[in-house]
C-alpha positions as YAML, in Angstrom:
chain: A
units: angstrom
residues:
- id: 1
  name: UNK
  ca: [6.67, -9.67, 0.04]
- id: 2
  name: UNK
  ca: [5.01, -8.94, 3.03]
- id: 3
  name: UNK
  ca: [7.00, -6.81, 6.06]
- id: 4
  name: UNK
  ca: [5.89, -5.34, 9.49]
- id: 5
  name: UNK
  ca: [5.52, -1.62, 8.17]
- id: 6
  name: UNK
  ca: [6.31, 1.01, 11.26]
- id: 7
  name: UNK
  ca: [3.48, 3.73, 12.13]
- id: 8
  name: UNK
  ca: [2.83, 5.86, 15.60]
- id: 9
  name: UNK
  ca: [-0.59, 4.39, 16.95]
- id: 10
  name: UNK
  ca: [-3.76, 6.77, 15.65]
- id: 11
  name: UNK
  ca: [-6.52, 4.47, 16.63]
- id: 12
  name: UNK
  ca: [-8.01, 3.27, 18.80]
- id: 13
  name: UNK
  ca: [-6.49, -0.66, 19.93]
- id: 14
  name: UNK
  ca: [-9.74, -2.65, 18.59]
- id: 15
  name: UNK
  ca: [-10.15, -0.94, 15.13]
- id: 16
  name: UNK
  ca: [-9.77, -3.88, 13.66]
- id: 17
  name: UNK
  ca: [-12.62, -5.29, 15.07]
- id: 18
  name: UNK
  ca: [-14.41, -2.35, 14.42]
- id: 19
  name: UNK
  ca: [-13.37, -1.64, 11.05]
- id: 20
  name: UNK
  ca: [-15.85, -4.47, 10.10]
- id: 21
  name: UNK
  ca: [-18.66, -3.57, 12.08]
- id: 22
  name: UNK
  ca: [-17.77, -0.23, 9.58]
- id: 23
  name: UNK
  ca: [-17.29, -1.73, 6.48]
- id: 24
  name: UNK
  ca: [-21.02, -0.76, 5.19]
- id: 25
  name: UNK
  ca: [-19.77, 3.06, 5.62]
- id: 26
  name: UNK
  ca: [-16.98, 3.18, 3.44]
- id: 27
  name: UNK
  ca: [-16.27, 5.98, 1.41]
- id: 28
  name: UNK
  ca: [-13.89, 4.89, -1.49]
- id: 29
  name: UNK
  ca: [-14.99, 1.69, -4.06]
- id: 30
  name: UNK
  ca: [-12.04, -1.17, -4.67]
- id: 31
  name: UNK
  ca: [-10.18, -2.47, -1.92]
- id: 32
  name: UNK
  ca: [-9.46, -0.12, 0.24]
- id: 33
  name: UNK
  ca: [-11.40, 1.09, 3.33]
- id: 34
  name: UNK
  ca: [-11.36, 4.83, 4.26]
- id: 35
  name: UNK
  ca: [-13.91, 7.15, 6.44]
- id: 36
  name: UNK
  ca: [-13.35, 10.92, 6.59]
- id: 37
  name: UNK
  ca: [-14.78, 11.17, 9.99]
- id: 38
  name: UNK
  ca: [-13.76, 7.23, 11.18]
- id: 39
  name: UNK
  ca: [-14.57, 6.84, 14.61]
- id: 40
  name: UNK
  ca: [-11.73, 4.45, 15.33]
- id: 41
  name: UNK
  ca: [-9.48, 7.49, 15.19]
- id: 42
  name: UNK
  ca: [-8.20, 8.91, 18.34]
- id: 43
  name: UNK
  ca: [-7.78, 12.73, 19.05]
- id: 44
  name: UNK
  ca: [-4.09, 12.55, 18.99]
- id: 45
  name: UNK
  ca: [-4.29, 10.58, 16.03]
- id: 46
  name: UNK
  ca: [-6.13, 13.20, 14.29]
- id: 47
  name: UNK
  ca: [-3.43, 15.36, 14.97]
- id: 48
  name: UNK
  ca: [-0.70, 13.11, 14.07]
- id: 49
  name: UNK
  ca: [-2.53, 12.02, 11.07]
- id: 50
  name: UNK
  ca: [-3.58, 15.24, 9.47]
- id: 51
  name: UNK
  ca: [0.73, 16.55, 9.38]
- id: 52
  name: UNK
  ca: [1.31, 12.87, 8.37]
- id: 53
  name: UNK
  ca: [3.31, 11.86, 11.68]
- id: 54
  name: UNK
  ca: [2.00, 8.66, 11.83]
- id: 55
  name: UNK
  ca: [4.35, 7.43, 8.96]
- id: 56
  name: UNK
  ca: [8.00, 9.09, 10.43]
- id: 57
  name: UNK
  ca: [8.39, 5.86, 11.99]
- id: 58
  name: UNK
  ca: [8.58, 4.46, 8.31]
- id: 59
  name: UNK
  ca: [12.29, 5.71, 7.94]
- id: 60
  name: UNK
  ca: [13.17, 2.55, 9.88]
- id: 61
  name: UNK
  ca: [11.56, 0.24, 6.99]
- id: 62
  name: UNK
  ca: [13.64, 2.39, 4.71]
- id: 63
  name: UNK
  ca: [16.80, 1.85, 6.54]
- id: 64
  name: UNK
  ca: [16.05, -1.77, 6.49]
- id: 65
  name: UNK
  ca: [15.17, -2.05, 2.59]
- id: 66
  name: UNK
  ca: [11.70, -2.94, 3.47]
- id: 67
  name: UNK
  ca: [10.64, 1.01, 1.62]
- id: 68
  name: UNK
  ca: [11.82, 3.01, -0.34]
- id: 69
  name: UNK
  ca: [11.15, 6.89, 0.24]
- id: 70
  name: UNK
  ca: [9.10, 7.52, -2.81]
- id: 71
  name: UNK
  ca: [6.67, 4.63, -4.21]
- id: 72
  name: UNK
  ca: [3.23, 3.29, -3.98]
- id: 73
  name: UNK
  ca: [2.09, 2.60, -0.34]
- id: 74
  name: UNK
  ca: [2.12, -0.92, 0.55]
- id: 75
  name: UNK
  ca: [-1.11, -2.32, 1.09]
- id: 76
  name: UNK
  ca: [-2.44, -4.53, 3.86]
- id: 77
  name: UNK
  ca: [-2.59, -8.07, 2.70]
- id: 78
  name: UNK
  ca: [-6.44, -8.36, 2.34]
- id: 79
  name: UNK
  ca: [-6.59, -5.59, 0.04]
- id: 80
  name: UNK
  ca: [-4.06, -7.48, -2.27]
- id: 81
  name: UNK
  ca: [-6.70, -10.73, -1.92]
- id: 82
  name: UNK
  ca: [-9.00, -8.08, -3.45]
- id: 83
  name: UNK
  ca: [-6.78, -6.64, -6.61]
- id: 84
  name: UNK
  ca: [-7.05, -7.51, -10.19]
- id: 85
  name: UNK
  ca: [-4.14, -8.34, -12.24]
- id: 86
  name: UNK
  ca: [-4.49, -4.57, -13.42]
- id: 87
  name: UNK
  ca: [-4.29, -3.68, -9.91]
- id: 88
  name: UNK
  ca: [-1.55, -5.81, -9.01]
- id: 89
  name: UNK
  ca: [0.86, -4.10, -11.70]
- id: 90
  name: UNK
  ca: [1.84, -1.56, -8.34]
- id: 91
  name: UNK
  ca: [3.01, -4.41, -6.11]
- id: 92
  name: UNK
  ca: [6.14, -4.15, -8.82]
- id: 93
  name: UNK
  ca: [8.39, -1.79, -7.24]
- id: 94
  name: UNK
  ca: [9.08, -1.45, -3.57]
- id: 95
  name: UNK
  ca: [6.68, 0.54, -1.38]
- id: 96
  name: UNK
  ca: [7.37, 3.81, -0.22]
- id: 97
  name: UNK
  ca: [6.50, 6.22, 2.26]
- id: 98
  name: UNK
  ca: [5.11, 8.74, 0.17]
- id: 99
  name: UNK
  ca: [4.45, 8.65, -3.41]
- id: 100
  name: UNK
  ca: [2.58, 10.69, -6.44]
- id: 101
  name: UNK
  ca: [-1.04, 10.16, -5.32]
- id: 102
  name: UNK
  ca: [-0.01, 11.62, -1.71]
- id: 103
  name: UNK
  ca: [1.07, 14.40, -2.83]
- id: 104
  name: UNK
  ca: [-1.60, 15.08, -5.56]
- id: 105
  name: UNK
  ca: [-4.77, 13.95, -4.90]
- id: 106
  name: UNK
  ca: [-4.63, 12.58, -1.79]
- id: 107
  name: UNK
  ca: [-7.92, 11.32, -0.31]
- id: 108
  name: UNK
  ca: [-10.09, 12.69, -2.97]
- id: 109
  name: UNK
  ca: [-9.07, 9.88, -5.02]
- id: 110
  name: UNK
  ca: [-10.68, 6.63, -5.40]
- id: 111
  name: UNK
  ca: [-9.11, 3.20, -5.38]
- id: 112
  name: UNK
  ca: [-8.96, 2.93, -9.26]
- id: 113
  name: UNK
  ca: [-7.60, 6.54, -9.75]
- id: 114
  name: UNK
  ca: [-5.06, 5.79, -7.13]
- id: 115
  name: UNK
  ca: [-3.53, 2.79, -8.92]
- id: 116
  name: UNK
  ca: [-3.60, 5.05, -12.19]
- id: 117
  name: UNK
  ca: [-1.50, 7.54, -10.36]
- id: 118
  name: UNK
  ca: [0.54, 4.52, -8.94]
- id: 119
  name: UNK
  ca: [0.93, 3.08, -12.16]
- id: 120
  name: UNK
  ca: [1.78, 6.27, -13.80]
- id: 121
  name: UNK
  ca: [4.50, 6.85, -10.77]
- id: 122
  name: UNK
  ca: [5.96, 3.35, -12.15]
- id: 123
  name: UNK
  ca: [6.18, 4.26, -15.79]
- id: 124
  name: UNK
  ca: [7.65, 7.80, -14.81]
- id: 125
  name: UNK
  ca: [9.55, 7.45, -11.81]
- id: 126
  name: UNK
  ca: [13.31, 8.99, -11.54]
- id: 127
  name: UNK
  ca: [15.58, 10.93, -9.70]
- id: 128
  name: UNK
  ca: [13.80, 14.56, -10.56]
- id: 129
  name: UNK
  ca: [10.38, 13.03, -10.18]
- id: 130
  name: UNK
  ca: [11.30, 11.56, -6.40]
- id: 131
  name: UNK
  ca: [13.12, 14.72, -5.27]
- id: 132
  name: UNK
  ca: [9.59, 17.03, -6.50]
- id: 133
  name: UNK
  ca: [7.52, 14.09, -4.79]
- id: 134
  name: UNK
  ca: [9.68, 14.65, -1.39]
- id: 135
  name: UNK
  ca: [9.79, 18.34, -1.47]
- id: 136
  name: UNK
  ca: [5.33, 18.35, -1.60]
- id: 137
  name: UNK
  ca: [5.73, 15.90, 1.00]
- id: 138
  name: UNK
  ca: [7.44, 18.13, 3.24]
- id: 139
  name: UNK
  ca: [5.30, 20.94, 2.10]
- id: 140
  name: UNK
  ca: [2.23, 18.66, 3.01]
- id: 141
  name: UNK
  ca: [3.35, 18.28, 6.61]
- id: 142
  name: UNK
  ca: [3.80, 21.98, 6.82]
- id: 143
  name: UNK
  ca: [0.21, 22.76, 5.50]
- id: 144
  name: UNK
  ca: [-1.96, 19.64, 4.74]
- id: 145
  name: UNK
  ca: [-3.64, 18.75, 1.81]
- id: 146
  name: UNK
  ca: [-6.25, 16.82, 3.26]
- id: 147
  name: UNK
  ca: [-5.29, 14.09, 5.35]
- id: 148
  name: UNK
  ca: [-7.67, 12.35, 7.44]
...
């Protein structure tokens, strides 16, 4: 179901706009759009976005059982418009703030590896998994893996 999902501001207020203008120059196949060096991004938001600050403001989507701490990340509604069935299987469980692929692979991962992860997250998720997923996250904002 779709939700207003809390961040701190890292770009720029037209990057929508210019996110299509930018579409020929992304990096990662599948529906997702991502640019190591995206132009859209503002000098705080490199900052905030590199120790994963952006997303804090997430906690209140958890308090209102819109997230869950550990799961896939929610997608934006036209990259759903874009998924297979396959693809779709990670829409299953409620989104969370930070999940496996974060805290793995992070950006080096395509679109299709990161709904493997997801996927895998699904089939193997528990308590002991979770708590290990939140203690790299932490360790992550401490010294990135990454991020950008």
């Amino acid at each position: 179901r779709r939700f207003r999902m809390w961040k701190l501001r890292s770009m720029v207020k037209n990057a929508d706009a210019l996110k299509k203008e930018l579409m020929a120059q992304n990096e990662i196949e599948g529906a997702m759009f991502k640019m190591k060096d995206d132009p859209r991004i503002t000098r705080v938001g490199h900052f905030i976005r590199k120790y994963s600050l952006d997303e804090l403001p997430q906690l209140f989507n958890v308090l209102k059982g819109d997230m869950s701490l550990v799961g896939p990340r929610p997608p934006l509604p036209e990259e759903v418009a874009q998924y297979t069935d396959y693809q779709k299987q990670r829409l299953l469980v409620t989104p969370g703030c930070t999940g496996l692929w974060q805290v793995t692979v992070r950006n080096e991962a395509d679109f299709d590896e990161m709904v493997d992860i997801d996927l895998n997250y699904i089939q193997q998720r528990g308590f002991m998994m979770d708590l290990w997923i939140l203690v790299m996250t932490v360790k992550i904002m401490i010294k990135p893996n990454g991020a950008y």
